[in-house]
């Protein structure tokens, strides 16, 4: 057989075996946060968020039947339902439902279920209910006293639980913010309460028992219960010892692309966890991606195939024979969904991966190794020492991968730390010098073109020029009558342009400190100024909603542009000098051709207030940020968002590209500066500033080896790469 025929056959087989979803009869009513359990060939749907109805779905008939409703006045707020495992082979099944909001009495009810598909007559159904079947009743102890699961002060909204223990008598309960409790179903008492070692709170987590089948649970007599917890940035392997009444927690490696998500559906087959959809917050939105996680191998994969629609708050259920996974309900946009789909589990658990999936796995491994290196270096804090780095092997893998991609032929050097410095730590910065520059807030800080000087503009109405090496002040430029918002060098470094709240733009001779020109025209405070790359023009923007172009030599106004409806925050020439980009409080980013004044792109931040936009060094991309604490990049050719970089915990104050275009640097009121690798879309370093201060502006030296930042307390901080 020819190689082409083999390739075509393999492609055909891959198409035939590719995972897919079968759309089933829609749910009788839309459900969000529904909880489901299996019973033979049925899926029991036990209410949902603000929906008290319960149904049975017959997997062979593809039909629904009403079972009952929760009692009137019984609020379901993302409750939990588990099936109590019995050691006897009965024709019914007992379900336990519990939940409740913070500072209110928790509910706990049970339902003895007998199949509604065996009772065709309403009379028989009524008899069964009279006998205590198919209706929710209070959960009681052996003396028929009502039992409440959970303390009043606990928040059981989004609670998750699994059954375990040597006699399947223990209920393991996980709830926010970071709690895990053990409730004994025989003694009706809590026997253990502990705190999860999470990096963030758990909201609507995925909690899985490693013993998934009911038969396996009935057969086991082990006094150790093993579980897996996945949610947002948390991945934990949890072991509980009955003999010691103690938990053991081990961290699991989460894939980087799922860390921002929660409220996803999940099922577990043997040691494989399948994850469907999820919610990444309002800034990221709802996912329709599908992931596979191998517990035994601690490996992740993201599939090419996705859910039919974006979905979160949905429920995942595995059939009792482990052949099919069902995804029910959830929320696609704002409303609950009646969606119900199923998929063949074997299609997802097979080892085969497409070329795209293989590339994702390779890139994900690279991201994980970079994260581990970053964490280790952060632990060193100020005592950074390359030779103390433990992850030499991982660094070597990354360097080899980069070498292959770049077709670089390098012989390995005996001193491996040189390689680390060049390929990894070139992006790692360390504070080297602090200058008390101004008595008031600094609004702008910028390197000179040769990287030897820094200029700062402040609320004290002055502009200062500093020598980087010595930290000494070279020049003070005085003349503005109000706050100075911005100041930058000319391309040759001999002139400074500044913009102020006094509505003027001023040009200064750096050497003499003399004012050369005063440019008037703006009717509001000037927020941003910059020379064109050739030094012939100046662009400015103002609170008067206008952008103006000026002749740098004569100081005459060339053009006034009215393209925004609200205050303009920033304006910048593209590095090639052909365009300008502006950002405004009207939520738009606009790029415009300098020569023709033609509007080239208009990017709308939708409901987000876009506070800044900066060109990439090749003029093909923009980086911006908003009040949602997300840094975004846009491709100017398509106008689409390329990256959403999430990590800051408070308002972002700025973001810009490094000089090589491979890194984005952002800074925030959360008192951090963060460096992001653009290729990986990953945070590679976090620099911390003084506890009672935050960064107001930041610049990168022309050679990319230094960062200078300014602060609200009038300080200038210099950072250098190792």
XYZ file of C-alpha atoms in Angstrom:
722
model
C 0.000 0.000 0.000
C 1.353 3.422 -0.953
C 2.173 5.945 1.788
C -0.503 8.323 0.467
C -3.101 5.566 0.778
C -1.972 4.832 4.333
C -2.225 8.524 5.246
C -5.711 8.796 3.749
C -6.806 5.658 5.578
C -5.469 6.998 8.891
C -7.223 10.321 8.320
C -10.471 8.481 7.547
C -10.143 6.373 10.698
C -9.455 9.482 12.767
C -12.614 11.132 11.439
C -14.662 8.009 12.172
C -13.356 7.733 15.742
C -13.296 11.450 16.538
C -15.340 12.322 19.638
C -18.803 13.668 18.985
C -22.001 14.540 20.837
C -25.478 13.161 20.248
C -28.298 15.588 20.959
C -31.030 13.989 23.069
C -34.591 15.013 23.848
C -34.394 18.402 25.595
C -34.995 18.548 29.334
C -38.659 19.098 30.301
C -37.672 22.441 31.835
C -34.405 24.431 31.770
C -32.044 23.508 34.607
C -29.036 25.305 36.070
C -26.862 23.636 38.682
C -28.996 20.520 38.530
C -27.783 17.499 40.471
C -28.158 14.012 39.016
C -27.525 10.391 39.986
C -27.892 7.179 38.018
C -30.234 4.293 38.769
C -29.933 1.346 36.376
C -30.989 2.722 32.950
C -32.233 5.985 34.437
C -30.751 9.367 35.251
C -32.519 10.974 38.189
C -32.608 14.757 37.791
C -32.986 16.256 41.257
C -33.968 19.882 40.911
C -31.751 22.834 40.105
C -31.147 26.452 40.923
C -34.581 27.850 41.898
C -36.238 24.812 40.283
C -37.718 22.208 42.637
C -38.902 19.665 40.054
C -37.412 16.173 39.790
C -37.515 13.880 36.754
C -36.309 10.506 35.603
C -34.679 10.251 32.191
C -34.732 6.769 30.653
C -31.520 6.303 28.680
C -32.986 3.590 26.423
C -36.316 5.284 25.732
C -34.888 8.841 25.486
C -37.907 10.040 27.473
C -38.618 11.796 30.769
C -41.082 11.139 33.551
C -41.930 13.391 36.449
C -41.004 11.973 39.868
C -41.888 14.667 42.390
C -40.909 18.126 43.580
C -39.010 19.300 46.591
C -41.326 20.579 49.364
C -42.870 24.027 48.928
C -40.771 26.876 50.253
C -37.694 24.705 49.928
C -35.025 26.909 48.261
C -32.452 25.093 46.145
C -29.288 27.156 45.999
C -26.778 25.003 44.164
C -27.443 22.030 46.427
C -25.838 18.594 46.505
C -27.344 15.135 45.930
C -25.600 11.820 46.604
C -26.767 8.220 46.415
C -26.463 6.378 49.718
C -24.732 3.085 48.995
C -26.395 -0.010 50.426
C -24.810 -3.415 50.851
C -28.027 -5.188 49.887
C -29.452 -5.651 46.405
C -32.674 -3.690 46.603
C -35.172 -2.654 43.974
C -35.013 0.923 45.164
C -32.345 3.520 45.836
C -31.992 6.169 48.541
C -30.874 9.685 47.670
C -29.651 12.305 50.133
C -30.042 15.990 49.239
C -28.587 18.791 51.339
C -27.478 22.397 51.058
C -28.295 25.912 52.161
C -26.956 29.418 52.202
C -24.761 31.139 54.763
C -26.399 32.114 58.081
C -29.542 30.115 57.433
C -30.718 26.681 58.485
C -29.490 23.980 56.155
C -31.827 21.444 54.569
C -31.297 17.681 54.502
C -33.890 15.408 52.918
C -33.945 11.878 51.548
C -35.846 10.227 48.719
C -36.419 6.479 48.462
C -36.680 5.986 44.751
C -38.585 3.217 43.008
C -38.602 3.387 39.233
C -41.470 5.424 37.834
C -41.124 3.495 34.588
C -42.519 0.362 36.263
C -45.696 2.186 37.306
C -47.850 3.220 34.390
C -50.942 3.991 36.376
C -51.255 7.158 38.430
C -52.945 5.079 41.123
C -49.847 2.918 41.552
C -47.657 6.003 41.719
C -49.901 7.415 44.437
C -49.661 4.162 46.409
C -45.869 4.211 46.203
C -45.751 7.777 47.482
C -48.098 6.830 50.310
C -45.612 4.088 51.202
C -42.812 6.640 51.407
C -41.356 6.227 47.925
C -40.587 8.940 45.360
C -41.017 11.921 47.631
C -38.579 13.993 49.626
C -38.790 13.427 53.374
C -36.736 14.842 56.258
C -33.402 13.142 56.891
C -33.739 11.579 60.351
C -31.696 9.562 62.823
C -32.601 6.134 64.198
C -35.091 7.748 66.596
C -36.757 9.652 63.774
C -35.283 12.995 64.856
C -34.564 15.413 61.969
C -30.869 15.729 61.134
C -29.305 18.902 59.789
C -26.074 18.594 57.813
C -24.003 21.743 58.153
C -23.655 24.577 60.618
C -25.752 27.720 60.203
C -22.684 29.883 59.566
C -21.403 27.591 56.790
C -22.079 28.500 53.177
C -23.279 25.393 51.352
C -24.053 27.182 48.098
C -22.228 25.098 45.492
C -21.398 22.365 48.023
C -20.021 19.078 46.669
C -19.828 15.686 48.380
C -18.926 12.032 47.810
C -19.615 8.840 49.755
C -16.668 6.851 51.127
C -15.348 4.973 54.115
C -14.900 1.266 54.814
C -18.682 0.802 55.144
C -19.682 3.586 52.755
C -20.830 5.454 55.819
C -18.810 8.646 55.488
C -19.937 11.749 53.651
C -17.036 13.948 52.494
C -18.214 17.533 52.036
C -16.309 20.337 50.274
C -17.633 23.893 50.445
C -16.411 27.452 50.209
C -14.207 29.077 51.011
C -11.738 26.195 51.604
C -13.449 23.664 53.847
C -13.630 19.883 53.856
C -15.700 18.024 56.467
C -16.468 14.377 57.193
C -19.991 13.445 58.308
C -20.738 9.941 59.645
C -24.051 8.701 58.213
C -24.304 6.036 60.932
C -23.753 8.251 63.978
C -25.144 11.418 62.309
C -22.197 13.450 63.578
C -19.308 15.370 62.036
C -16.121 13.438 62.774
C -13.594 15.682 61.036
C -13.290 19.267 59.855
C -10.266 20.556 57.974
C -9.022 23.339 55.706
C -8.025 22.648 52.107
C -4.514 23.858 51.149
C -5.825 25.838 48.170
C -4.299 28.837 46.434
C -7.800 30.259 45.909
C -11.322 29.682 47.208
C -13.282 26.733 45.820
C -16.465 27.693 43.985
C -18.578 24.876 42.515
C -15.660 22.434 42.458
C -15.292 19.057 40.802
C -14.990 16.446 43.592
C -14.409 12.852 42.509
C -14.094 9.588 44.394
C -11.531 7.241 42.891
C -14.020 4.408 43.490
C -16.673 5.392 40.997
C -18.847 2.314 40.554
C -21.410 1.368 43.173
C -20.260 -2.252 43.019
C -16.688 -1.243 43.779
C -17.858 0.927 46.658
C -19.833 -1.956 48.184
C -16.935 -4.392 47.832
C -14.198 -2.223 49.295
C -13.397 -2.481 52.970
C -10.443 -0.126 52.827
C -10.106 2.316 55.659
C -8.676 4.891 53.289
C -10.799 7.020 50.971
C -9.141 8.584 47.933
C -10.542 11.636 46.156
C -9.582 14.253 43.580
C -10.575 17.922 43.790
C -10.365 20.281 40.790
C -11.437 23.922 40.790
C -9.902 27.117 39.398
C -6.221 27.087 40.371
C -6.651 24.166 42.772
C -5.817 20.551 42.006
C -5.602 18.186 44.976
C -5.295 14.462 45.553
C -7.033 13.887 48.899
C -6.534 10.774 51.034
C -8.486 10.212 54.248
C -7.461 7.621 56.849
C -10.269 6.342 59.057
C -7.837 4.858 61.555
C -6.048 8.174 62.095
C -9.028 10.404 61.275
C -6.648 12.513 59.207
C -6.381 13.954 55.717
C -3.356 13.927 53.474
C -3.289 16.482 50.657
C -1.050 16.335 47.605
C -1.052 19.027 44.951
C -1.864 18.068 41.381
C -0.575 19.946 38.373
C -3.406 21.774 36.619
C -3.104 22.708 32.983
C -2.606 26.438 32.562
C -5.646 27.004 30.341
C -8.202 25.633 32.804
C -6.987 27.463 35.912
C -9.382 30.367 35.500
C -12.460 28.136 35.130
C -14.984 26.626 37.514
C -18.602 25.391 37.387
C -17.754 22.805 34.737
C -19.241 19.340 34.302
C -17.003 16.361 34.946
C -17.157 12.567 34.887
C -14.552 10.016 35.937
C -13.881 6.740 34.107
C -11.282 4.557 35.813
C -8.481 7.097 36.343
C -9.543 9.470 33.543
C -11.432 12.678 34.357
C -13.322 14.355 31.505
C -14.171 18.042 31.955
C -16.780 19.874 29.883
C -17.306 23.645 29.587
C -16.954 25.982 32.568
C -17.036 29.642 33.528
C -13.914 31.820 33.534
C -15.440 34.992 34.951
C -17.192 37.774 33.066
C -13.981 38.908 31.391
C -13.176 35.471 29.933
C -16.681 34.096 29.587
C -18.134 30.631 29.111
C -16.182 27.733 27.646
C -17.197 24.874 25.390
C -13.810 23.150 25.596
C -13.333 19.540 26.666
C -10.309 18.369 28.666
C -8.961 14.997 29.718
C -6.957 14.491 32.894
C -5.188 11.234 33.748
C -4.968 10.864 37.523
C -2.359 8.096 37.316
C -0.091 9.957 34.873
C -0.937 13.464 36.127
C -1.259 14.520 32.468
C -3.695 16.839 30.698
C -5.025 17.091 27.164
C -7.320 19.607 25.505
C -9.425 18.148 22.688
C -10.074 19.592 19.250
C -13.699 18.540 19.624
C -15.860 20.827 21.761
C -19.344 20.948 23.229
C -22.074 22.001 20.768
C -22.459 25.288 22.673
C -20.669 27.250 25.378
C -21.917 25.875 28.686
C -21.369 26.144 32.422
C -23.320 25.245 35.568
C -24.111 21.986 33.758
C -24.117 18.467 35.176
C -22.033 15.540 33.973
C -23.283 11.992 34.572
C -21.651 8.682 33.728
C -23.874 5.735 32.817
C -23.712 2.776 35.203
C -21.912 0.669 32.592
C -19.325 3.456 32.091
C -19.935 3.617 28.332
C -21.670 6.995 27.978
C -21.311 10.445 29.486
C -24.384 12.686 29.654
C -24.241 16.492 29.883
C -27.456 18.035 31.177
C -28.706 21.591 31.564
C -26.511 24.474 32.562
C -26.297 28.041 31.404
C -25.186 29.183 27.967
C -25.626 32.948 28.295
C -27.943 34.239 31.009
C -30.732 31.692 31.156
C -30.904 28.048 32.149
C -30.647 25.621 29.257
C -32.729 22.509 28.465
C -29.793 21.006 26.548
C -29.112 17.296 26.954
C -26.346 15.539 25.024
C -24.451 12.302 25.361
C -21.123 11.062 24.094
C -19.277 7.759 23.847
C -16.673 7.611 26.614
C -14.265 5.412 24.636
C -13.847 8.147 22.044
C -12.446 10.452 24.722
C -10.326 7.993 26.710
C -8.341 6.556 23.789
C -4.650 7.393 23.594
C -4.710 8.781 20.050
C -4.247 12.547 19.685
C -4.527 14.750 16.617
C -1.581 16.845 15.483
C -3.206 19.945 16.953
C -3.751 18.154 20.270
C -0.128 16.989 20.269
C 1.038 20.560 19.747
C -1.155 21.661 22.644
C 0.363 18.965 24.884
C 3.906 20.025 23.957
C 3.180 23.695 24.546
C 1.383 22.933 27.807
C 4.367 20.956 29.104
C 6.545 23.943 28.274
C 4.201 26.290 30.135
C 4.146 24.056 33.196
C 7.939 23.877 33.329
C 8.194 27.661 33.046
C 5.693 28.013 35.899
C 7.750 25.675 38.079
C 10.938 27.612 37.366
C 9.155 30.885 38.100
C 7.854 29.549 41.422
C 11.301 28.325 42.442
C 12.951 31.621 41.578
C 10.287 33.559 43.474
C 11.034 31.478 46.562
C 14.623 32.727 46.365
C 13.294 36.313 46.521
C 16.254 38.695 46.752
C 18.836 35.898 47.078
C 18.671 34.907 43.433
C 21.405 32.442 42.562
C 21.387 30.513 39.291
C 23.324 27.622 40.797
C 20.591 27.095 43.384
C 18.037 26.426 40.656
C 16.933 22.789 40.930
C 15.129 22.435 37.631
C 18.177 22.104 35.341
C 16.602 19.209 33.468
C 13.378 21.066 32.758
C 15.253 24.170 31.630
C 17.330 22.051 29.277
C 14.150 20.599 27.740
C 12.781 24.091 27.131
C 16.043 25.362 25.664
C 16.296 22.331 23.376
C 12.702 22.912 22.253
C 13.396 26.572 21.515
C 16.593 25.632 19.673
C 14.659 23.240 17.443
C 12.028 25.864 16.715
C 14.604 28.508 15.885
C 16.938 26.094 14.057
C 19.791 27.250 16.272
C 22.860 25.031 16.376
C 24.462 25.458 19.765
C 26.851 23.154 21.512
C 26.098 22.544 25.168
C 28.252 24.548 27.519
C 29.749 22.943 30.590
C 28.588 25.834 32.732
C 24.885 25.171 32.243
C 23.991 28.273 34.229
C 25.116 30.373 31.241
C 22.401 28.735 29.146
C 19.828 29.345 31.861
C 20.829 32.996 32.046
C 20.520 33.451 28.314
C 17.247 31.652 27.695
C 15.331 31.888 30.951
C 16.707 34.479 33.310
C 17.097 37.085 30.575
C 13.436 37.756 31.353
C 13.935 37.724 35.103
C 14.536 41.093 36.734
C 15.862 42.119 40.115
C 15.590 45.520 41.867
C 18.946 47.296 41.889
C 18.356 50.959 42.714
C 15.692 53.206 44.249
C 15.605 57.002 43.970
C 13.492 59.390 46.038
C 12.780 61.622 43.066
C 9.762 63.827 43.858
C 7.781 64.840 46.944
C 4.528 64.010 45.126
C 3.109 61.405 42.789
C 5.115 60.685 39.626
C 2.883 60.519 36.548
C 5.438 59.522 33.932
C 8.877 57.908 33.696
C 10.825 57.236 30.501
C 14.288 56.091 29.371
C 16.388 58.205 27.039
C 17.071 56.691 23.587
C 20.584 55.619 24.629
C 19.331 54.153 27.920
C 21.663 56.214 30.134
C 19.083 58.671 31.468
C 15.560 58.622 32.849
C 13.044 61.450 32.827
C 10.228 61.789 35.368
C 7.164 64.065 35.466
C 5.297 64.763 38.676
C 2.404 66.424 40.436
C 4.988 68.787 41.943
C 4.882 70.621 38.543
C 8.486 69.677 37.697
C 10.294 67.389 35.273
C 13.516 65.730 36.437
C 16.299 64.138 34.369
C 18.337 61.419 36.103
C 21.590 59.596 35.416
C 20.910 55.853 35.626
C 24.306 54.650 36.824
C 24.846 57.165 39.603
C 21.226 57.897 40.442
C 22.065 61.609 40.435
C 19.790 64.337 39.159
C 21.093 65.913 35.946
C 18.469 68.548 35.273
C 15.258 70.052 36.630
C 12.799 71.483 34.114
C 10.438 74.031 35.659
C 7.733 76.195 34.118
C 4.443 74.292 34.123
C 1.734 75.812 36.321
C -0.023 72.550 37.206
C 0.563 68.780 37.421
C 2.860 67.443 34.696
C 1.152 64.347 33.265
C 3.735 63.171 30.739
C 7.291 63.778 29.521
C 9.362 62.023 26.856
C 12.703 62.427 25.078
C 13.081 63.218 21.392
C 14.583 60.411 19.254
C 18.041 62.023 19.479
C 17.696 62.525 23.247
C 18.416 66.279 23.138
C 14.874 67.604 23.636
C 12.080 66.787 26.057
C 8.371 67.233 25.350
C 5.957 67.531 28.279
C 2.199 67.832 28.751
C 0.444 69.307 31.765
C -2.860 69.975 33.454
C -2.159 73.644 32.660
C -3.325 72.749 29.076
C 0.104 73.422 27.540
C 2.767 71.336 25.833
C 6.346 72.479 26.353
C 9.634 71.650 24.651
C 12.857 71.745 26.659
C 16.559 71.620 25.887
C 17.948 68.764 27.992
C 21.462 70.136 28.364
C 20.579 73.700 29.384
C 17.164 73.031 30.922
C 15.790 75.962 28.915
C 12.202 76.019 27.626
C 12.249 76.139 23.804
C 8.549 76.261 22.869
C 5.179 76.477 24.566
C 2.435 74.857 22.467
C -1.090 76.110 23.129
C -4.367 74.903 21.698
C -5.812 72.252 23.969
C -8.793 73.332 26.064
C -8.214 70.727 28.761
C -5.354 69.075 30.591
C -2.848 67.354 28.289
C -2.727 63.672 29.241
C -0.131 62.240 26.839
C 2.584 63.503 24.432
C 5.144 61.853 22.154
C 7.618 62.609 19.369
C 7.230 60.787 16.062
C 9.984 58.205 15.392
C 11.735 60.628 12.996
C 11.428 63.504 15.486
C 9.566 65.743 13.045
C 6.153 65.734 14.720
C 4.586 65.651 18.150
C 1.263 64.017 18.952
C -0.789 64.958 22.010
C -4.149 64.089 23.536
C -6.241 65.878 26.090
C -9.236 65.878 28.357
C -10.826 68.156 25.739
C -11.463 64.945 23.677
C -9.062 65.960 20.888
C -5.803 64.660 19.446
C -3.433 67.207 17.943
C -0.409 66.911 15.695
C 2.312 69.570 15.979
C 5.414 70.512 14.031
C 8.261 69.701 16.414
C 10.561 72.375 15.019
C 8.214 75.356 14.734
C 5.703 74.368 17.406
C 2.794 75.041 15.056
C -0.351 72.920 15.171
C -0.699 70.817 12.013
C -3.981 69.024 12.624
C -6.748 68.602 15.178
C -8.509 65.226 15.279
C -11.887 64.752 16.945
C -12.398 60.992 16.977
C -13.513 60.240 20.540
C -16.621 61.245 22.453
C -14.993 61.267 25.892
C -11.695 62.040 27.560
C -8.661 60.559 25.789
C -6.239 58.672 28.028
C -3.324 57.813 25.735
C -1.980 58.422 22.242
C 1.090 56.903 20.603
C 2.890 56.804 17.265
C 3.438 53.341 15.844
C 7.130 52.354 15.788
C 7.098 52.594 11.970
C 5.670 56.118 12.227
C 2.747 55.416 9.893
C -0.093 55.329 12.444
C -1.234 56.663 15.765
C -3.333 54.789 18.316
C -5.541 56.399 20.929
C -7.633 55.072 23.803
C -10.539 56.833 25.423
C -13.065 56.630 28.216
C -15.670 56.105 25.472
C -14.474 52.426 25.503
C -12.831 52.603 22.055
C -9.316 52.171 20.733
C -8.745 53.899 17.386
C -5.794 53.654 15.000
C -5.382 56.307 12.324
C -3.071 56.824 9.362
C -0.771 59.783 10.044
C -0.505 61.035 6.457
C -4.089 60.583 5.275
C -5.841 60.870 8.671
C -7.867 57.855 7.537
C -9.289 55.755 10.356
C -7.718 52.303 10.022
C -9.160 50.353 12.963
C -11.660 50.905 15.714
C -11.665 48.346 18.482
C -14.578 48.565 20.869
C -14.092 47.401 24.414
C -17.793 46.462 24.538
C -18.868 47.217 28.098
C -15.268 47.445 29.281
C -13.562 50.762 29.809
C -10.340 50.529 27.790
C -7.809 52.639 29.647
C -4.731 52.317 27.443
C -3.384 50.932 24.182
C 0.230 50.555 23.044
C 1.741 49.256 19.795
C 3.964 46.207 19.569
C 7.483 46.850 18.198
C 6.440 45.543 14.753
C 3.322 47.793 14.720
C 1.092 44.748 14.058
C -0.449 44.306 17.509
C -1.825 46.365 20.371
C -1.753 45.731 24.088
C -4.334 47.317 26.372
C -6.049 46.894 29.692
C -9.273 47.746 31.445
C -10.843 47.863 34.879
C -11.629 44.140 34.742
C -7.972 43.389 35.665
C -7.304 41.688 32.317
C -4.487 42.569 29.906
C -5.512 42.043 26.274
C -3.692 41.997 22.966
C -5.295 42.653 19.580
C -4.173 41.653 16.106
C -4.586 44.800 13.991
C -4.944 42.759 10.810
C -8.028 40.914 12.054
C -9.150 43.254 14.829
C -9.553 40.239 17.124
C -8.349 39.688 20.674
C -5.342 37.350 20.669
C -4.520 37.056 24.369
C -6.295 37.625 27.655
C -3.711 37.731 30.422
C -5.262 37.313 33.833
C -3.417 37.474 37.142
C -3.640 40.954 38.634
C -5.877 41.213 41.691
C -6.625 44.944 41.475
C -6.889 47.764 38.925
C -4.216 47.699 36.234
C -2.368 50.979 35.713
C -0.495 50.163 32.510
C 0.789 47.555 30.056
C 3.402 47.636 27.306
C 5.538 45.410 25.116
C 9.203 44.736 25.773
C 11.605 46.009 23.135
C 11.924 42.560 21.534
C 8.139 42.147 21.348
C 8.264 38.764 23.111
C 7.146 39.931 26.538
C 4.352 42.104 27.898
C 4.920 44.004 31.118
C 1.935 45.168 33.168
C 1.608 46.940 36.502
C -1.236 47.360 38.926
C -2.594 48.833 42.127
C -2.103 45.305 43.521
C 1.529 46.435 44.059
C 3.009 44.126 41.427
C 4.711 44.312 38.052
C 4.078 41.209 35.967
C 5.934 39.881 32.955
C 4.045 37.724 30.457
C 5.461 35.488 27.757
C 3.415 36.282 24.633
C 4.020 32.960 22.898
C 2.830 30.958 25.892
C 0.307 33.509 27.171
C 1.813 32.879 30.587
C 3.000 34.980 33.510
C 6.726 34.362 33.877
C 7.594 36.752 36.691
C 5.992 38.877 39.376
C 7.921 41.835 40.799
C 6.682 43.257 44.082
C 6.791 46.923 45.059
C 6.663 48.607 48.461
C 3.629 47.590 50.586
C 2.159 51.109 50.846
C 2.905 52.136 47.279
C 2.053 51.162 43.712
C 3.477 51.711 40.232
C 2.113 54.660 38.258
C 4.228 54.302 35.091
C 6.860 51.987 33.688
C 9.326 51.875 30.814
C 11.790 49.368 29.357
C 15.313 50.318 28.309
C 16.108 50.247 24.568
C 18.271 47.119 25.010
C 15.536 45.392 27.042
C 17.829 44.733 29.999
C 16.366 47.251 32.437
C 12.974 48.391 33.682
C 12.277 51.694 35.378
C 9.096 52.282 37.360
C 7.624 55.288 39.134
C 5.265 55.372 42.087
C 2.516 57.397 43.694
C 4.883 58.182 46.577
C 7.432 59.891 44.321
C 9.928 57.017 44.063
C 11.800 55.751 40.997
C 12.832 52.085 41.013
C 15.345 50.551 38.612
C 15.225 46.828 37.826
C 17.890 44.951 35.854
C 17.865 41.526 34.237
C 20.237 38.897 35.590
